[in-house]
CSV table of C-alpha atoms and ligand atoms in Angstrom, one decimal:
chain,number,residue,atom,x,y,z
A,1,MET,CA,-0.2,0.1,0.2
A,2,SER,CA,1.6,3.1,-1.0
A,3,SER,CA,0.8,6.3,1.6
A,4,ASN,CA,1.0,9.5,-1.0
A,5,ASN,CA,3.3,11.3,-3.3
A,6,TYR,CA,5.0,12.6,-0.5
A,7,SER,CA,8.5,11.2,0.9
A,8,PRO,CA,8.3,9.7,4.3
A,9,GLU,CA,11.1,12.3,5.4
A,10,HIS,CA,8.3,15.4,4.2
A,11,LYS,CA,5.3,13.6,6.3
A,12,ALA,CA,8.0,13.3,9.2
A,13,ARG,CA,8.7,16.8,9.4
A,14,GLU,CA,4.9,17.6,8.7
A,15,LEU,CA,3.8,15.8,11.9
A,16,LEU,CA,6.7,17.4,14.1
A,17,HIS,CA,5.7,21.0,12.7
A,18,SER,CA,1.9,20.6,12.8
A,19,PHE,CA,3.0,20.1,17.0
A,20,GLY,CA,5.2,23.0,17.0
A,21,ILE,CA,8.3,19.9,17.6
A,22,LEU,CA,11.2,21.9,16.2
A,23,LYS,CA,14.2,21.2,18.7
A,24,PRO,CA,15.8,17.9,19.5
A,25,PRO,CA,15.6,15.8,21.3
A,26,ILE,CA,12.4,14.4,19.6
A,27,ASN,CA,10.4,12.2,22.1
A,28,PRO,CA,8.5,9.8,19.9
A,29,TYR,CA,6.3,8.7,23.6
A,30,ASN,CA,5.1,12.1,23.9
A,31,ILE,CA,3.9,12.2,20.1
A,32,CYS,CA,2.5,9.1,20.6
A,33,SER,CA,-0.1,10.5,23.4
A,34,ARG,CA,-0.8,13.7,21.2
A,35,LEU,CA,-2.0,11.3,18.8
A,36,ASN,CA,-3.7,9.3,20.9
A,37,ILE,CA,-1.5,6.3,20.5
A,38,LYS,CA,-1.4,3.5,23.2
A,39,ILE,CA,1.6,1.8,23.5
A,40,SER,CA,1.7,-1.6,25.2
A,41,HIS,CA,4.0,-4.4,25.5
A,42,ALA,CA,3.5,-8.5,24.5
A,43,TYR,CA,5.5,-11.2,24.1
A,44,PHE,CA,5.8,-12.5,20.6
A,45,ASP,CA,8.5,-14.9,18.6
A,46,LYS,CA,8.6,-13.3,15.1
A,47,ALA,CA,8.0,-9.6,15.1
A,48,ASN,CA,9.5,-7.0,16.9
A,49,ALA,CA,6.3,-4.8,16.8
A,50,PHE,CA,2.6,-4.2,15.4
A,51,PHE,CA,0.7,-1.4,14.8
A,52,THR,CA,-2.9,-1.6,15.1
A,53,LEU,CA,-6.1,0.6,14.4
A,54,LYS,CA,-9.3,-1.2,15.3
A,55,ASN,CA,-12.4,0.6,15.8
A,56,GLY,CA,-10.9,4.0,16.0
A,57,VAL,CA,-8.4,2.6,18.7
A,58,LYS,CA,-4.6,3.5,17.7
A,59,GLU,CA,-2.0,1.2,19.4
A,60,ILE,CA,1.7,0.1,19.5
A,61,ILE,CA,2.6,-3.6,21.1
A,62,LEU,CA,6.4,-3.7,21.5
A,63,ASN,CA,8.2,-7.1,21.5
A,64,HIS,CA,9.0,-7.3,25.1
A,65,SER,CA,12.3,-8.7,23.8
A,66,ILE,CA,13.5,-5.1,22.9
A,67,ASN,CA,15.9,-4.3,25.9
A,68,TYR,CA,17.6,-1.8,24.7
A,69,SER,CA,15.5,2.1,25.0
A,70,LEU,CA,16.8,3.6,22.0
A,71,ARG,CA,16.2,0.5,20.0
A,72,GLU,CA,12.6,0.7,21.5
A,73,LYS,CA,12.4,4.9,20.9
A,74,PHE,CA,13.4,4.0,17.1
A,75,THR,CA,10.7,1.3,16.7
A,76,ILE,CA,8.2,3.7,18.3
A,77,ALA,CA,9.0,6.4,15.6
A,78,HIS,CA,8.7,3.8,13.3
A,79,GLU,CA,5.6,2.2,14.4
A,80,ILE,CA,4.4,5.9,13.7
A,81,GLY,CA,5.5,6.2,10.5
A,82,HIS,CA,3.0,3.3,9.4
A,83,TYR,CA,0.3,4.9,11.2
A,84,TRP,CA,1.2,8.5,9.6
A,85,LEU,CA,2.2,7.1,6.1
A,86,ASN,CA,-1.6,5.1,6.1
A,87,HIS,CA,0.3,1.9,6.0
A,88,GLY,CA,-3.0,-0.1,6.7
A,89,GLN,CA,-4.9,-1.3,9.8
A,90,ILE,CA,-2.3,-3.5,11.1
A,91,THR,CA,1.2,-4.1,10.2
A,92,ALA,CA,3.7,-6.1,11.9
A,93,CYS,CA,7.1,-5.3,11.8
A,94,PRO,CA,9.5,-8.2,11.6
A,95,THR,CA,12.7,-8.2,14.2
A,96,SER,CA,14.5,-7.7,11.4
A,97,ASP,CA,13.5,-5.2,9.5
A,98,ILE,CA,13.5,-2.8,12.3
A,99,MET,CA,16.8,-0.5,12.2
A,100,ASN,CA,17.8,-2.3,8.5
A,101,TYR,CA,17.1,0.5,6.4
A,102,GLU,CA,17.5,-2.3,3.8
A,103,SER,CA,14.4,-4.2,3.9
A,104,ASN,CA,12.8,-5.4,0.9
A,105,GLU,CA,9.6,-4.4,1.4
A,106,LYS,CA,8.7,-0.8,0.6
A,107,ILE,CA,6.7,0.0,3.7
A,108,GLU,CA,9.3,-1.0,5.9
A,109,LEU,CA,12.0,1.0,4.1
A,110,GLU,CA,9.4,4.1,4.0
A,111,ALA,CA,8.9,3.6,8.2
A,112,ASP,CA,12.6,3.4,8.5
A,113,ARG,CA,13.1,6.6,6.6
A,114,PHE,CA,10.5,8.5,8.6
A,115,ALA,CA,11.4,7.3,11.9
A,116,ALA,CA,15.1,8.7,11.2
A,117,GLU,CA,13.5,12.0,10.2
A,118,LEU,CA,11.4,12.2,13.2
A,119,LEU,CA,14.3,11.5,15.3
A,120,MET,CA,17.1,13.5,13.9
A,121,PRO,CA,14.6,16.5,11.5
A,122,SER,CA,17.0,17.7,8.8
A,123,PHE,CA,15.6,21.3,9.8
A,124,THR,CA,18.2,21.1,12.4
A,125,PHE,CA,20.4,18.1,11.6
A,126,ALA,CA,21.4,18.9,8.2
A,127,GLU,CA,23.0,22.3,9.6
A,128,ASP,CA,24.2,20.5,12.6
A,129,VAL,CA,26.4,18.2,10.4
A,130,ASP,CA,27.5,20.8,8.5
A,131,LYS,CA,29.3,22.3,11.1
A,132,LEU,CA,30.6,18.8,12.1
A,133,PRO,CA,34.2,17.2,10.3
A,134,LEU,CA,32.9,13.7,9.4
A,135,SER,CA,34.4,11.4,12.4
A,136,ILE,CA,33.1,9.1,14.6
A,137,ARG,CA,33.3,12.0,17.7
A,138,SER,CA,30.5,13.8,15.1
A,139,PHE,CA,28.4,10.7,15.6
A,140,LYS,CA,28.8,10.4,19.3
A,141,ILE,CA,28.3,14.2,19.9
A,142,LEU,CA,24.8,14.0,17.8
A,143,ALA,CA,23.7,11.0,19.0
A,144,LYS,CA,23.9,12.7,22.4
A,145,LYS,CA,22.0,15.6,21.1
A,146,TYR,CA,19.2,13.7,19.9
A,147,LYS,CA,19.3,10.8,21.9
A,148,THR,CA,19.6,8.5,19.0
A,149,SER,CA,21.3,5.2,18.6
A,150,LEU,CA,25.3,5.8,17.3
A,151,THR,CA,24.4,3.5,14.3
A,152,SER,CA,21.2,5.7,12.9
A,153,THR,CA,22.9,8.8,13.9
A,154,ALA,CA,25.9,7.9,11.6
A,155,ILE,CA,23.5,6.4,8.7
A,156,LYS,CA,21.3,9.9,8.8
A,157,PHE,CA,25.6,11.6,9.2
A,158,ILE,CA,26.6,9.9,6.3
A,159,GLU,CA,23.6,10.9,4.1
A,160,ASN,CA,24.4,14.4,4.7
A,161,THR,CA,27.6,15.4,5.2
A,162,LYS,CA,29.9,17.0,2.3
A,163,PHE,CA,32.7,14.8,3.0
A,164,PRO,CA,33.4,11.5,1.2
A,165,GLY,CA,33.3,8.7,3.3
A,166,ALA,CA,31.7,5.8,4.2
A,167,ILE,CA,30.0,3.6,7.6
A,168,PHE,CA,29.9,-0.2,8.0
A,169,LEU,CA,28.0,-1.9,10.5
A,170,SER,CA,29.4,-5.5,11.3
A,171,SER,CA,27.7,-7.9,13.4
A,172,ASN,CA,28.7,-10.9,14.6
A,173,GLY,CA,31.9,-10.4,12.5
A,174,LYS,CA,29.8,-10.2,9.4
A,175,ILE,CA,29.2,-6.9,7.5
A,176,SER,CA,25.4,-5.9,7.8
A,177,LEU,CA,24.9,-2.3,7.0
A,178,LYS,CA,27.1,0.1,4.6
A,179,PHE,CA,26.5,3.7,3.5
A,180,LYS,CA,28.4,6.0,1.5
A,181,SER,CA,28.1,9.7,1.4
A,182,ASN,CA,27.6,11.4,-1.8
A,183,LYS,CA,31.3,12.4,-2.7
A,184,PHE,CA,32.7,9.0,-1.9
A,185,ASN,CA,33.2,7.5,-5.3
A,186,TYR,CA,34.3,4.3,-4.5
A,187,THR,CA,32.6,0.6,-4.3
A,188,LEU,CA,31.8,-0.5,-1.1
A,189,ARG,CA,32.9,-4.0,-0.3
A,190,HIS,CA,30.5,-6.7,-2.0
A,191,ASN,CA,31.3,-9.6,0.3
A,192,ASP,CA,29.5,-9.3,3.6
A,193,GLU,CA,32.8,-11.6,4.7
A,194,LEU,CA,35.2,-9.3,6.9
A,195,ASN,CA,38.7,-9.1,5.3
A,196,PRO,CA,41.6,-10.1,7.3
A,197,HIS,CA,43.1,-6.7,6.4
A,198,SER,CA,40.6,-4.8,8.7
A,199,TYR,CA,40.8,-3.9,12.5
A,200,ALA,CA,36.9,-5.1,12.4
A,201,TYR,CA,37.8,-8.6,11.6
A,202,ASP,CA,40.8,-8.6,13.9
A,203,TYR,CA,38.4,-7.4,17.0
A,204,PHE,CA,36.1,-10.3,15.7
A,205,ILE,CA,38.2,-13.2,14.7
A,206,ARG,CA,41.5,-12.6,16.7
A,207,ASN,CA,39.7,-10.8,20.0
A,208,ILE,CA,42.2,-7.7,19.7
A,209,ASP,CA,40.6,-4.1,20.1
A,210,PRO,CA,40.7,-1.7,16.9
A,211,PRO,CA,42.8,1.6,17.8
A,212,ASN,CA,40.7,4.3,19.2
A,213,ALA,CA,41.5,6.7,16.2
A,214,PRO,CA,41.6,6.8,12.7
A,215,VAL,CA,44.4,4.3,11.1
A,216,ARG,CA,45.5,3.8,7.5
A,217,VAL,CA,44.2,0.6,6.0
A,218,CYS,CA,44.5,-1.3,2.4
A,219,SER,CA,41.3,-0.2,0.3
A,220,ASP,CA,40.6,-3.9,-0.1
A,221,ALA,CA,40.6,-4.3,3.8
A,222,TRP,CA,36.5,-2.6,2.7
A,223,LEU,CA,36.7,-1.5,-1.1
A,224,ASP,CA,36.1,-3.2,-4.2
A,225,ASP,CA,38.1,-0.9,-6.5
A,226,GLU,CA,40.8,-2.5,-7.8
A,227,ASN,CA,42.4,0.9,-9.1
A,228,ALA,CA,41.6,2.5,-5.5
A,229,PHE,CA,45.5,2.8,-5.2
A,230,HIS,CA,44.9,6.0,-2.2
A,231,SER,CA,45.1,5.3,0.9
A,232,PHE,CA,42.3,4.9,3.2
A,233,THR,CA,41.6,5.1,7.0
A,234,GLU,CA,39.6,3.0,8.9
A,235,HIS,CA,38.2,4.2,12.6
A,236,SER,CA,36.4,0.9,13.7
A,237,PHE,CA,34.4,1.4,17.3
A,238,PRO,CA,32.8,-1.8,18.9
A,239,TYR,CA,29.8,-2.0,20.6
A,240,ARG,CA,30.9,-4.7,23.1
A,241,ASN,CA,27.1,-5.4,24.2
A,242,PHE,CA,25.8,-6.1,20.8
A,243,ASN,CA,28.7,-8.0,19.1
A,244,GLN,CA,29.0,-5.1,16.6
A,245,VAL,CA,31.7,-2.7,15.2
A,246,LEU,CA,30.8,0.5,13.6
A,247,THR,CA,33.5,1.6,11.0
A,248,LEU,CA,34.4,4.7,9.4
A,249,ILE,CA,36.6,4.9,6.0
A,250,GLN,CA,37.8,7.8,5.1
A,251,HIS,CA,40.3,9.0,2.5
A,252,ASN,CA,43.5,9.2,4.0
B,1,ZN,ZN1,7.4,-2.2,10.3
């Protein structure tokens, strides 16, 4: 089911403006109460969350297994998206789709884009990105300001930055997400297996902590270009509790 001609980002900004919410951090719980959307929790196997609209009653049902507050916040913003984008009476969101951004299902992808814009609206976020260099530290500064996860902040940052660079998220030893900025003219690694030349590989496979700053790395660690003679830097940041690593790749 298609929402309408406006982009999910446009619709998210429209919702914020209609409530006069113009400054971060955005509180999606507050938006739910203003939209009369109930939030409840339940146990279920395959889904992460539901949005239901029944007899005029709007409800978001979250899986009890969501045990991370920033993830719950993003999930609620995603479910508000299903409502605000008119995705239907009931939507069930599979676990793998939330914060995946690469879902094949159109409405799931739309809800993710809506959620990212709702929590990091471009009318403030783009200005903030403009003032900052492309770095893990900048991701942390804005994640703190917007009260968003480092990964979702990094993705939104890379979409908005004027600097060339790319980010990868590796989960349990495999690349699970990758994004590059407009100015980054190289082909990101196609293979999901980590390359042994990368520091992220060392973290997962050899149990060695990555350096706490950008360090030079072979281009084949993260890129597929055979002609990528330029040297690159890798800054990998481990999320120890989740067995994940966020990696930023830049020109040296
Ligand atoms: Zn969904």
